[in-house]
JSON list of C-alpha atoms in Angstrom, two decimals:
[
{"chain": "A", "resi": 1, "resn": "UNK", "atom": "CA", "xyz": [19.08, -6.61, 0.14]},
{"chain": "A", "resi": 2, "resn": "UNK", "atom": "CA", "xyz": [19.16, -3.17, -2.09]},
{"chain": "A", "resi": 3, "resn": "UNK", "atom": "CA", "xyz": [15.89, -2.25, -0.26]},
{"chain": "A", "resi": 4, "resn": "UNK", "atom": "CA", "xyz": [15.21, -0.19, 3.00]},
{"chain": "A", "resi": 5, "resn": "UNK", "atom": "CA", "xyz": [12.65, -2.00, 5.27]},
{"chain": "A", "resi": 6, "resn": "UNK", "atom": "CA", "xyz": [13.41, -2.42, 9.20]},
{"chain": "A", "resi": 7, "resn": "UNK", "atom": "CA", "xyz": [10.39, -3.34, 9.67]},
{"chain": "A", "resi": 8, "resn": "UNK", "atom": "CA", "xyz": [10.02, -6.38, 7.61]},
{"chain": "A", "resi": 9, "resn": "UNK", "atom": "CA", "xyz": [14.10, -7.01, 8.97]},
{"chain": "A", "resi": 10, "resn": "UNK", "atom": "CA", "xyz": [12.25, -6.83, 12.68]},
{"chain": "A", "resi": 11, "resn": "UNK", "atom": "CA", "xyz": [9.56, -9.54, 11.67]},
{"chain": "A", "resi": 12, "resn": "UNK", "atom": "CA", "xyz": [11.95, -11.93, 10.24]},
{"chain": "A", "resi": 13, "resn": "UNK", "atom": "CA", "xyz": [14.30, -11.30, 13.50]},
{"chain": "A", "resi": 14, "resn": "UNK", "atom": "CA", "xyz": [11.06, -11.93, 15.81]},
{"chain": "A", "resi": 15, "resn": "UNK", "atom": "CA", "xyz": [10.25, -15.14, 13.83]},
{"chain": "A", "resi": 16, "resn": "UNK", "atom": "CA", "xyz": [13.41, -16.59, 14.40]},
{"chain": "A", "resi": 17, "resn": "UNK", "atom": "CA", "xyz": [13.48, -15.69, 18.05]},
{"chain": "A", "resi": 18, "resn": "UNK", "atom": "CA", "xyz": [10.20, -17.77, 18.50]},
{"chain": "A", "resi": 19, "resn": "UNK", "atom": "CA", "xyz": [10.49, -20.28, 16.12]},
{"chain": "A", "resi": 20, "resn": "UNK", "atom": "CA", "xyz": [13.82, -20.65, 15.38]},
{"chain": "A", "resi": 21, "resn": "UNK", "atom": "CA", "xyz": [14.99, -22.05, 11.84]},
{"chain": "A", "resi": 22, "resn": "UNK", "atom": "CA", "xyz": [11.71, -24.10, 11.81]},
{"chain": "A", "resi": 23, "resn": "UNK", "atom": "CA", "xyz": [10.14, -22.91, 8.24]},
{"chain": "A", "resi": 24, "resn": "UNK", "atom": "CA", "xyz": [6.44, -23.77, 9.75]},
{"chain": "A", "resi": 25, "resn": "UNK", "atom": "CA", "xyz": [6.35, -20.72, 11.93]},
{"chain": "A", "resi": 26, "resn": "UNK", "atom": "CA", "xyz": [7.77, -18.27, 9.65]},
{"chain": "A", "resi": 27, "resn": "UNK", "atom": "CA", "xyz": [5.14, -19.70, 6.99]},
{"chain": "A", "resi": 28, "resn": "UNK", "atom": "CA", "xyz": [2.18, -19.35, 10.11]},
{"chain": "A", "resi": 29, "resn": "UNK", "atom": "CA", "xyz": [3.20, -15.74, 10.38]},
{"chain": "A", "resi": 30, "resn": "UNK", "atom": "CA", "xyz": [3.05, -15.10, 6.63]},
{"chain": "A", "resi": 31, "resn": "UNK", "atom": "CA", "xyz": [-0.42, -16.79, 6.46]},
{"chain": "A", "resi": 32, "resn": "UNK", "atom": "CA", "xyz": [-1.71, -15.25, 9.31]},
{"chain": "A", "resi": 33, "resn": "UNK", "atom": "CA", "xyz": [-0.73, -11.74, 7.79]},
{"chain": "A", "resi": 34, "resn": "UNK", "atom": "CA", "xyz": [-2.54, -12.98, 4.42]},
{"chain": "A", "resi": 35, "resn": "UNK", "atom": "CA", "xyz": [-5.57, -13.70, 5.91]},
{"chain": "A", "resi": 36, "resn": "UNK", "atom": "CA", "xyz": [-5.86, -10.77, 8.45]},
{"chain": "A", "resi": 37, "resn": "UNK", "atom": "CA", "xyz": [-5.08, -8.71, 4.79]},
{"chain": "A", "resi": 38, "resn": "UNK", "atom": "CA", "xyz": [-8.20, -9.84, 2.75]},
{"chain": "A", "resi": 39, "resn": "UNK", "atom": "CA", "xyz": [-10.33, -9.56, 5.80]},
{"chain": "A", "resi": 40, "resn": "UNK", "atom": "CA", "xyz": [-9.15, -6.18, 6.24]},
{"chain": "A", "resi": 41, "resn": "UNK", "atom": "CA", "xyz": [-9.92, -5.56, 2.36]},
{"chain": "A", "resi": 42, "resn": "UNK", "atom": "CA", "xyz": [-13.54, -6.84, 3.23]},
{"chain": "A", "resi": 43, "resn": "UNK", "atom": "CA", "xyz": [-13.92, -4.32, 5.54]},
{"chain": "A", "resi": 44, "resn": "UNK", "atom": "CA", "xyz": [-12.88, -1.84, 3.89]},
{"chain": "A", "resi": 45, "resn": "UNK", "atom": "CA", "xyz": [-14.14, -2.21, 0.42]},
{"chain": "A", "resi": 46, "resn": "UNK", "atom": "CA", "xyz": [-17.86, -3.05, 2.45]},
{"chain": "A", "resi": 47, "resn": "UNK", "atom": "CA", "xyz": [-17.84, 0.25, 4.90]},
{"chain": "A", "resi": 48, "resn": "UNK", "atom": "CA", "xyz": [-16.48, 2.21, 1.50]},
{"chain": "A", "resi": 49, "resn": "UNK", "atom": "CA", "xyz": [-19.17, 0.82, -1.15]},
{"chain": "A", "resi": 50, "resn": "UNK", "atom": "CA", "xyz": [-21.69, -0.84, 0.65]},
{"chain": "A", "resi": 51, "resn": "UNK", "atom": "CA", "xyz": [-21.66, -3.39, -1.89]},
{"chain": "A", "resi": 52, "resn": "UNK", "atom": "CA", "xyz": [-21.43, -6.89, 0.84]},
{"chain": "A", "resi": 53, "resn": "UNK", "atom": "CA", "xyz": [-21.17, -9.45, -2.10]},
{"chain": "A", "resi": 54, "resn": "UNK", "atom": "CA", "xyz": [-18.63, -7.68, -4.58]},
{"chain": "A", "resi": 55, "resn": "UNK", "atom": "CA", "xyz": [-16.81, -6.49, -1.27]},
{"chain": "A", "resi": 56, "resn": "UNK", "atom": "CA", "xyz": [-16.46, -10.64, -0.40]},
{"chain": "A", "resi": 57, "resn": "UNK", "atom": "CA", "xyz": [-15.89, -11.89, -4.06]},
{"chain": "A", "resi": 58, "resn": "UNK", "atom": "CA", "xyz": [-13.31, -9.21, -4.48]},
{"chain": "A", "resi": 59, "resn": "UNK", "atom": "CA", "xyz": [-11.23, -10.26, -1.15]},
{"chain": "A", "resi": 60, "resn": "UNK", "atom": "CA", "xyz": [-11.90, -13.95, -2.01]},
{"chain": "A", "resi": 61, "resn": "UNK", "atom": "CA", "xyz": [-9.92, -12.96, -5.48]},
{"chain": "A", "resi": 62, "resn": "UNK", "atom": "CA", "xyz": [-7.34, -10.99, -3.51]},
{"chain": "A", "resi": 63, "resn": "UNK", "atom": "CA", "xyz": [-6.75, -13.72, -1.01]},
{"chain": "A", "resi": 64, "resn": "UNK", "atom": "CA", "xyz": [-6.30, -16.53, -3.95]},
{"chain": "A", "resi": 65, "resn": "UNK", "atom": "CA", "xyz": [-4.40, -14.75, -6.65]},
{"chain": "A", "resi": 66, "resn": "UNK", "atom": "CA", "xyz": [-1.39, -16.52, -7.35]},
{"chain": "A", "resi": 67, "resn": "UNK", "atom": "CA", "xyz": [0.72, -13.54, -6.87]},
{"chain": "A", "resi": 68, "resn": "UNK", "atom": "CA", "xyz": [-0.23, -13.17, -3.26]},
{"chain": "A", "resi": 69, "resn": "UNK", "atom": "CA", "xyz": [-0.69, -16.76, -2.24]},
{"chain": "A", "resi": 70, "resn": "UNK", "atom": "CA", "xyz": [3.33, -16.87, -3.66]},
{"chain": "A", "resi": 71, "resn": "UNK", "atom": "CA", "xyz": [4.15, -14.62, -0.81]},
{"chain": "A", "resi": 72, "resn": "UNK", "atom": "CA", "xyz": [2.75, -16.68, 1.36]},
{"chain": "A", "resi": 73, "resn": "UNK", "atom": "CA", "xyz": [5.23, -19.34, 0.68]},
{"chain": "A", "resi": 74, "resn": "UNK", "atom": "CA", "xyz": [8.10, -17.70, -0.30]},
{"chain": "A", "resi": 75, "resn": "UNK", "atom": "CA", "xyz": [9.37, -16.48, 3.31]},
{"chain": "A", "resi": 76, "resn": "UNK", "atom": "CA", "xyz": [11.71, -13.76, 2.26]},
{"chain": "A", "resi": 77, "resn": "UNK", "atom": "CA", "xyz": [8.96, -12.19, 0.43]},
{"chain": "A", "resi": 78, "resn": "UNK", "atom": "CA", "xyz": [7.75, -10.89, 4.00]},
{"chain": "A", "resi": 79, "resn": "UNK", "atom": "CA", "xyz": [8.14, -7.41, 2.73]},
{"chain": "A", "resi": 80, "resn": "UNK", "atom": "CA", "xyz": [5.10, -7.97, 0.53]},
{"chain": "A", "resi": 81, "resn": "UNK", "atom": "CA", "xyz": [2.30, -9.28, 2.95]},
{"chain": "A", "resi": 82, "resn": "UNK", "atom": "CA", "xyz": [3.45, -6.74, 6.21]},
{"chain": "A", "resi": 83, "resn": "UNK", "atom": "CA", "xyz": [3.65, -3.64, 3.80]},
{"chain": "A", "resi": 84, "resn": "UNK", "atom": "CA", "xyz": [0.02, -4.47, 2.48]},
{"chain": "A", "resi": 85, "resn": "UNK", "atom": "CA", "xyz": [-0.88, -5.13, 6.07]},
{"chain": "A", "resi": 86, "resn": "UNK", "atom": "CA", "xyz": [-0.06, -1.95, 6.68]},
{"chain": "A", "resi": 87, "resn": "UNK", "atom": "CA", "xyz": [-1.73, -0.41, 3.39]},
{"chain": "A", "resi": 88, "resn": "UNK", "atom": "CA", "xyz": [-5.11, -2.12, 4.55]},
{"chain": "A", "resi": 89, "resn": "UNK", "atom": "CA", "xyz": [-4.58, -0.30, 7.86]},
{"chain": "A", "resi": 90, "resn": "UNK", "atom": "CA", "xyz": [-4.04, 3.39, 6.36]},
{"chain": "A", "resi": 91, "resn": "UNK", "atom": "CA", "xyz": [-7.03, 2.47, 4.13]},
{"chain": "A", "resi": 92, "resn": "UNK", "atom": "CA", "xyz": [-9.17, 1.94, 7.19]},
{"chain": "A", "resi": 93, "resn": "UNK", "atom": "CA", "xyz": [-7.51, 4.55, 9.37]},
{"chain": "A", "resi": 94, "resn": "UNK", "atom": "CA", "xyz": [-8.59, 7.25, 6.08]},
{"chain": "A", "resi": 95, "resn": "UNK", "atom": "CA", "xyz": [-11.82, 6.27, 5.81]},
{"chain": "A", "resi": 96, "resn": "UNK", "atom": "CA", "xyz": [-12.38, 6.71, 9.14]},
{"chain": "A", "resi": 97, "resn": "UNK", "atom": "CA", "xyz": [-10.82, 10.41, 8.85]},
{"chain": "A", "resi": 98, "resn": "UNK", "atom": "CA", "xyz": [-13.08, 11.19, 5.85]},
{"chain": "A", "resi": 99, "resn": "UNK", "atom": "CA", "xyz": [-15.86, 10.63, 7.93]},
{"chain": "A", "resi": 100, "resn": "UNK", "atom": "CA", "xyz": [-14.72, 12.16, 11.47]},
{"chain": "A", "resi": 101, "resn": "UNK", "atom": "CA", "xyz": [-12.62, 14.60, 9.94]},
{"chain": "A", "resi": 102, "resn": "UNK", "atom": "CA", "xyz": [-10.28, 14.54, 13.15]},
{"chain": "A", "resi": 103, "resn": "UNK", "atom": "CA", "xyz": [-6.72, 15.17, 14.07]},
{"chain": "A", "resi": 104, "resn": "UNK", "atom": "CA", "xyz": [-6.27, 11.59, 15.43]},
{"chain": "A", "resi": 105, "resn": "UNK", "atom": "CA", "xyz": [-7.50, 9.59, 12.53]},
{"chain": "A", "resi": 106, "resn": "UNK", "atom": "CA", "xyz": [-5.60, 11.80, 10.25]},
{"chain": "A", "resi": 107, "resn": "UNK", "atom": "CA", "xyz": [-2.17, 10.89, 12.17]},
{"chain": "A", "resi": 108, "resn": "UNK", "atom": "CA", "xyz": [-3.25, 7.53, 12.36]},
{"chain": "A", "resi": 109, "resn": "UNK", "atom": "CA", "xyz": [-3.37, 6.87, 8.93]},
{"chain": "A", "resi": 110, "resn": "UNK", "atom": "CA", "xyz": [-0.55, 8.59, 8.55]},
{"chain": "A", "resi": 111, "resn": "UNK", "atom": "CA", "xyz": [1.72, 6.58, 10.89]},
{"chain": "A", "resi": 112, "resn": "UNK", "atom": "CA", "xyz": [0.37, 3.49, 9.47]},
{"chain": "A", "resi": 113, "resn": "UNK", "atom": "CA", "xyz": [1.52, 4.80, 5.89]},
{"chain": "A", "resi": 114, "resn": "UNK", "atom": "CA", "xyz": [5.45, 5.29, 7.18]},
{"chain": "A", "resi": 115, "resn": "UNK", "atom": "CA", "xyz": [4.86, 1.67, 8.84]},
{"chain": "A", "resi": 116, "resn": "UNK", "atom": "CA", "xyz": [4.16, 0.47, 5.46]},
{"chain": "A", "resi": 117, "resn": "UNK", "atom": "CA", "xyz": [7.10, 1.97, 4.07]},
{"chain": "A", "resi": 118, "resn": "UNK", "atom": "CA", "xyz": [9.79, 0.76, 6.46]},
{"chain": "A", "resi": 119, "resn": "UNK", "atom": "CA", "xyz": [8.12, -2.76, 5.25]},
{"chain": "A", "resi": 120, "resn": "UNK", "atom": "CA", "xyz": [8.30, -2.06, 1.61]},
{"chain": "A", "resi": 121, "resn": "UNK", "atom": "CA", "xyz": [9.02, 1.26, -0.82]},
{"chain": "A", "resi": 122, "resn": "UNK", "atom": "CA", "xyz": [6.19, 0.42, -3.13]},
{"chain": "A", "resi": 123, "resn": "UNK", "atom": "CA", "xyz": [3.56, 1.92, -0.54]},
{"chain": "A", "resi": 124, "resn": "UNK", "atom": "CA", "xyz": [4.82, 5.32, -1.84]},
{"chain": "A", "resi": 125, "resn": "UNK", "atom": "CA", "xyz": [1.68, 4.80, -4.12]},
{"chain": "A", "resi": 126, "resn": "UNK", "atom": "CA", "xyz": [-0.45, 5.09, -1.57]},
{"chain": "A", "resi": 127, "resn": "UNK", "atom": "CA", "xyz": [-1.49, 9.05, -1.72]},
{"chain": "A", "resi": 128, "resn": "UNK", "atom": "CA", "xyz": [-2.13, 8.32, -5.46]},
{"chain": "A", "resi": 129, "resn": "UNK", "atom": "CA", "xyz": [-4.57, 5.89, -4.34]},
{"chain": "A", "resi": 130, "resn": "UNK", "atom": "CA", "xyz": [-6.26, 8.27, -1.20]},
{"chain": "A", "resi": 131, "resn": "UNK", "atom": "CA", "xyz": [-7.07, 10.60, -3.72]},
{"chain": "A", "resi": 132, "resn": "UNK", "atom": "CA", "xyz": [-8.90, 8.28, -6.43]},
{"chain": "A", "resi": 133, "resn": "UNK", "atom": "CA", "xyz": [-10.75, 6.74, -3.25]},
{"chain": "A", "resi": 134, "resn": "UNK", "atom": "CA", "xyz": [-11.95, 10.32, -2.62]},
{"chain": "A", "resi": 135, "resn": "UNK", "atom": "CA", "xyz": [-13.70, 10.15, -6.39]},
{"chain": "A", "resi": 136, "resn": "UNK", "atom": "CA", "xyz": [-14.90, 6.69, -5.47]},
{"chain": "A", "resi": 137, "resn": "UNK", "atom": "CA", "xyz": [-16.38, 5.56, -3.48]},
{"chain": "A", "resi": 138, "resn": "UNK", "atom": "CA", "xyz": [-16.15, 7.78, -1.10]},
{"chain": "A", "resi": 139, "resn": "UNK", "atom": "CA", "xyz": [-17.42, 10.81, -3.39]},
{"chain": "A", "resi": 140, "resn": "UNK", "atom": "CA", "xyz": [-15.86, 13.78, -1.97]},
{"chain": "A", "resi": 141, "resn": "UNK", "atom": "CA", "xyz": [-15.23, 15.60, -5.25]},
{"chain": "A", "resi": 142, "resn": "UNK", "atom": "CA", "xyz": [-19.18, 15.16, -5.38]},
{"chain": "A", "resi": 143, "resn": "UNK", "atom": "CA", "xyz": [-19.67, 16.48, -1.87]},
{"chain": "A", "resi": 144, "resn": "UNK", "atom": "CA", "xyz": [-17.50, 19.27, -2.29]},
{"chain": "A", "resi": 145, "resn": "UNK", "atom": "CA", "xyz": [-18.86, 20.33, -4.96]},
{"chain": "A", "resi": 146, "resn": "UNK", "atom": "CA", "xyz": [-22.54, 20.21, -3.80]},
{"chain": "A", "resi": 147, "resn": "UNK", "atom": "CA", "xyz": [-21.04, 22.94, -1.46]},
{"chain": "A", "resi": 148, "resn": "UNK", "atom": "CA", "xyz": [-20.36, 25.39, -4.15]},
{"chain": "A", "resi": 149, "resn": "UNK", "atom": "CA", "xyz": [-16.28, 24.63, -4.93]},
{"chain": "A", "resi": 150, "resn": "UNK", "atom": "CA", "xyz": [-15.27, 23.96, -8.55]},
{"chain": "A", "resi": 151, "resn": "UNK", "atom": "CA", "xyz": [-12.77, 21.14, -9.59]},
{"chain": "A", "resi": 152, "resn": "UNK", "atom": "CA", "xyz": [-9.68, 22.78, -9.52]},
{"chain": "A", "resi": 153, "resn": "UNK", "atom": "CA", "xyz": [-9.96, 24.19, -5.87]},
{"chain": "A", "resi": 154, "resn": "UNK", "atom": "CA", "xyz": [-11.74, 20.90, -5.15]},
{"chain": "A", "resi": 155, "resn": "UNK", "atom": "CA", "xyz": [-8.90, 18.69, -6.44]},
{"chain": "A", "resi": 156, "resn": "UNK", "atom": "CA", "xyz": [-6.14, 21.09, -5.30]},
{"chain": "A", "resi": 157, "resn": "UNK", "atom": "CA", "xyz": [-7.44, 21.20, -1.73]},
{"chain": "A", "resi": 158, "resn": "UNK", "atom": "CA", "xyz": [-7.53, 16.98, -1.13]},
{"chain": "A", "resi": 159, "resn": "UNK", "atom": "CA", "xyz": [-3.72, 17.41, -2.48]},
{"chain": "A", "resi": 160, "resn": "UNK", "atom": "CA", "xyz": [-2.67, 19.84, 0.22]},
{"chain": "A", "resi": 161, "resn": "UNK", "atom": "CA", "xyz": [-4.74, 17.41, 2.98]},
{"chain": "A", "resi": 162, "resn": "UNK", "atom": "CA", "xyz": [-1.80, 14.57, 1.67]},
{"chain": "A", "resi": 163, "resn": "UNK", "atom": "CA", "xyz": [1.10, 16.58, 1.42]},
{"chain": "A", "resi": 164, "resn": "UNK", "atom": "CA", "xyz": [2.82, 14.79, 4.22]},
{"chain": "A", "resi": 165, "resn": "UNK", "atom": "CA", "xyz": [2.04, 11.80, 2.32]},
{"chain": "A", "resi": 166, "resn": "UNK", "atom": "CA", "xyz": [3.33, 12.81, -0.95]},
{"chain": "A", "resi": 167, "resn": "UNK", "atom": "CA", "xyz": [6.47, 14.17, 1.16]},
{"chain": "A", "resi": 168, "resn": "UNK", "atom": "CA", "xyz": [7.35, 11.02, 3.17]},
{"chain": "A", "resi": 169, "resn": "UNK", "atom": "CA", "xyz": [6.65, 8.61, -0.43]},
{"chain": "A", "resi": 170, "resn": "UNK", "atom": "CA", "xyz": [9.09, 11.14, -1.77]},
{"chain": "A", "resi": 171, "resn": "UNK", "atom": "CA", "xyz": [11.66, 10.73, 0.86]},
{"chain": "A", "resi": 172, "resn": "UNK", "atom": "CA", "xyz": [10.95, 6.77, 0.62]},
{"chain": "A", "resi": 173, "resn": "UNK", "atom": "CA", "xyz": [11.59, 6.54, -3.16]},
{"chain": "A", "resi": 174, "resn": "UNK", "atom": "CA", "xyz": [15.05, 8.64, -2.80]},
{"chain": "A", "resi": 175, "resn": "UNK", "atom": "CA", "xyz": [16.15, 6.29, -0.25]},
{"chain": "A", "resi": 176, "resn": "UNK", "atom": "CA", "xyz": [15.54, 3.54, -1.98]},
{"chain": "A", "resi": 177, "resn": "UNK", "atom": "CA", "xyz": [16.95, 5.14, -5.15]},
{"chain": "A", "resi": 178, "resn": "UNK", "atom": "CA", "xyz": [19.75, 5.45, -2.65]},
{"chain": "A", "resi": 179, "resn": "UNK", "atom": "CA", "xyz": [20.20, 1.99, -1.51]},
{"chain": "A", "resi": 180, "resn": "UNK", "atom": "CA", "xyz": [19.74, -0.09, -4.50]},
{"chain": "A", "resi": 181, "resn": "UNK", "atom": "CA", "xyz": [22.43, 2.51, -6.49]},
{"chain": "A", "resi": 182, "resn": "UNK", "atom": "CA", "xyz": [24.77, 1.65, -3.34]},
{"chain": "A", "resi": 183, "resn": "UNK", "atom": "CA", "xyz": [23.97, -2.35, -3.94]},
{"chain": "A", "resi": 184, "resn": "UNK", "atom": "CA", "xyz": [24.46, -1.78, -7.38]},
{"chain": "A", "resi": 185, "resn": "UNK", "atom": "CA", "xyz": [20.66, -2.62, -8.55]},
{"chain": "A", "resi": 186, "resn": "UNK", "atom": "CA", "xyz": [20.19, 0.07, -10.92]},
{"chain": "A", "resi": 187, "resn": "UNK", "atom": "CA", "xyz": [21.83, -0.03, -14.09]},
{"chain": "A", "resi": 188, "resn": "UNK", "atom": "CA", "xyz": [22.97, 2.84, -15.73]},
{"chain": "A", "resi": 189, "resn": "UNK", "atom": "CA", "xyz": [21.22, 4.28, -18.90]},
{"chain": "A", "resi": 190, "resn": "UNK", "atom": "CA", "xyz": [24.58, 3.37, -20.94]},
{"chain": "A", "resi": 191, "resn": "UNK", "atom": "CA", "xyz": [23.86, -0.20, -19.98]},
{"chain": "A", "resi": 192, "resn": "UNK", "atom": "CA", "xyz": [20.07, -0.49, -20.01]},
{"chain": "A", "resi": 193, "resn": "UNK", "atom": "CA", "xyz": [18.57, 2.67, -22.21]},
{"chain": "A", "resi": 194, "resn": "UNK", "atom": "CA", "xyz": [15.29, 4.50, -21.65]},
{"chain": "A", "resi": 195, "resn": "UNK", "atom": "CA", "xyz": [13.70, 2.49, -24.92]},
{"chain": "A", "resi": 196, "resn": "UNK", "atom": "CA", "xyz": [14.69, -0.69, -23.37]},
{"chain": "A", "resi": 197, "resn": "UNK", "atom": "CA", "xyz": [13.34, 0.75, -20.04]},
{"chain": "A", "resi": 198, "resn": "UNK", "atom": "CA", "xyz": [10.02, 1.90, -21.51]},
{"chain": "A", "resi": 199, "resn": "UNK", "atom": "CA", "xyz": [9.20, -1.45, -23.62]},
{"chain": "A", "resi": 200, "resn": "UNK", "atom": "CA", "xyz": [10.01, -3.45, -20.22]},
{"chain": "A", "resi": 201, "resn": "UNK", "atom": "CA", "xyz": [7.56, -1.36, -18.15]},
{"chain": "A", "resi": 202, "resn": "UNK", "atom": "CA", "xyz": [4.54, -2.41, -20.56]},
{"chain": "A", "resi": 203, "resn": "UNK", "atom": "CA", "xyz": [5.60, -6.12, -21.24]},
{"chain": "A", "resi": 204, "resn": "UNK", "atom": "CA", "xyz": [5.72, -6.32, -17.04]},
{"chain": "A", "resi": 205, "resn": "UNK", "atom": "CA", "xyz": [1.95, -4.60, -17.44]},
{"chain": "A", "resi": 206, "resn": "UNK", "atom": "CA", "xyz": [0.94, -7.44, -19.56]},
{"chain": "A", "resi": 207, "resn": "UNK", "atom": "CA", "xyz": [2.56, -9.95, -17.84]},
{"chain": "A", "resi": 208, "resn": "UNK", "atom": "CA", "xyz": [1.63, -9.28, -14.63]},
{"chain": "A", "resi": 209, "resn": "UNK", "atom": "CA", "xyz": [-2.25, -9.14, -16.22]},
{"chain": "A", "resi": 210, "resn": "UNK", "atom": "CA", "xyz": [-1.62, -12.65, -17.66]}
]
């Protein structure tokens, strides 16, 4: 499938063990994933911001965009509802740690971040998004500084807290990289050059947007 993700593999193996090749169940499971994934957005976007209504519109948008209901009904696109079950997880699991500061959260989020990978490689964005949650909402640049750091040491400090994050999405891309050159998904630069590369990546943008 030029993709590493046992996990997703595992769900689709457990579906058919209980419901055989009956498409309902598989399509419960999917739903029930959905649904347990905008709640969990709720949640988090409410303990993070405080803001109940935008927290509810903003999950209500999440649960009915077209691109996520479509995973929903297209079965094999498993991958895409367990990985982001998994992202909501880490998100709660973080803010938790940012507010405990403890060992146990940390690893928790943590493990729920390599979950999400073994469901699908684009989690590796994850850290990214840790560390623009730390400038908002969660304001820990702002806290930080209050206690007498400047920027730099500020910034470079919440990168060394996710260096096992950056690490493992590191390991995850190069194993995918892996994989899909061994199904021969990517394309060489003689057959698909860097210009035609580049103007792809920001017609997808617009696309997608549209």
């Amino acid at each position: 499938s030029s993709n590493w993700h046992p996990l997703t593999w595992l769900s689709h193996i457990l579906d058919a063990e209980l419901y055989g090749l009956n498409p309902a169940g598989h399509h419960w499971t999917s739903l029930l994933l959905h649904i347990s994934n905008a709640l969990l957005l709720f949640f988090v976007l409410r303990s993070m911001s405080g803001a109940l209504w935008r927290s509810a519109l903003t999950a209500a948008l999440f649960a009915l965009h077209p691109i996520h209901v479509e995973s929903v009904a297209w079965v094999s696109e498993r991958k895409d509802v367990l990985s982001t079950f998994f992202w909501m997880l880490s998100l709660f699991a973080y803010l938790s740690y940012t507010r405990r500061k403890n060992l146990k959260t940390y690893a928790l989020t943590f493990f729920f971040f390599a979950c999400g990978l073994m469901s699908k490689p684009m989690v590796v964005t994850l850290p990214f998004v840790l560390l623009l949650l730390d400038y908002w909402p969660l304001a820990r640049f702002r806290d930080l500084r209050e206690k007498g750091k400047g920027f730099p040491r500020i910034f470079f400090h919440l990168c060394m807290e996710k260096i096992p994050f950056f690490v493992l999405s590191g390991c995850s891309g190069l194993l995918t990289f892996l994989v899909q050159k061994e199904w021969e998904a990517v394309a060489s630069f003689s057959a698909l050059p860097l210009d035609a590369r580049l103007s792809n990546a920001v017609i997808s943008y617009v696309r997608y947007m549209v």
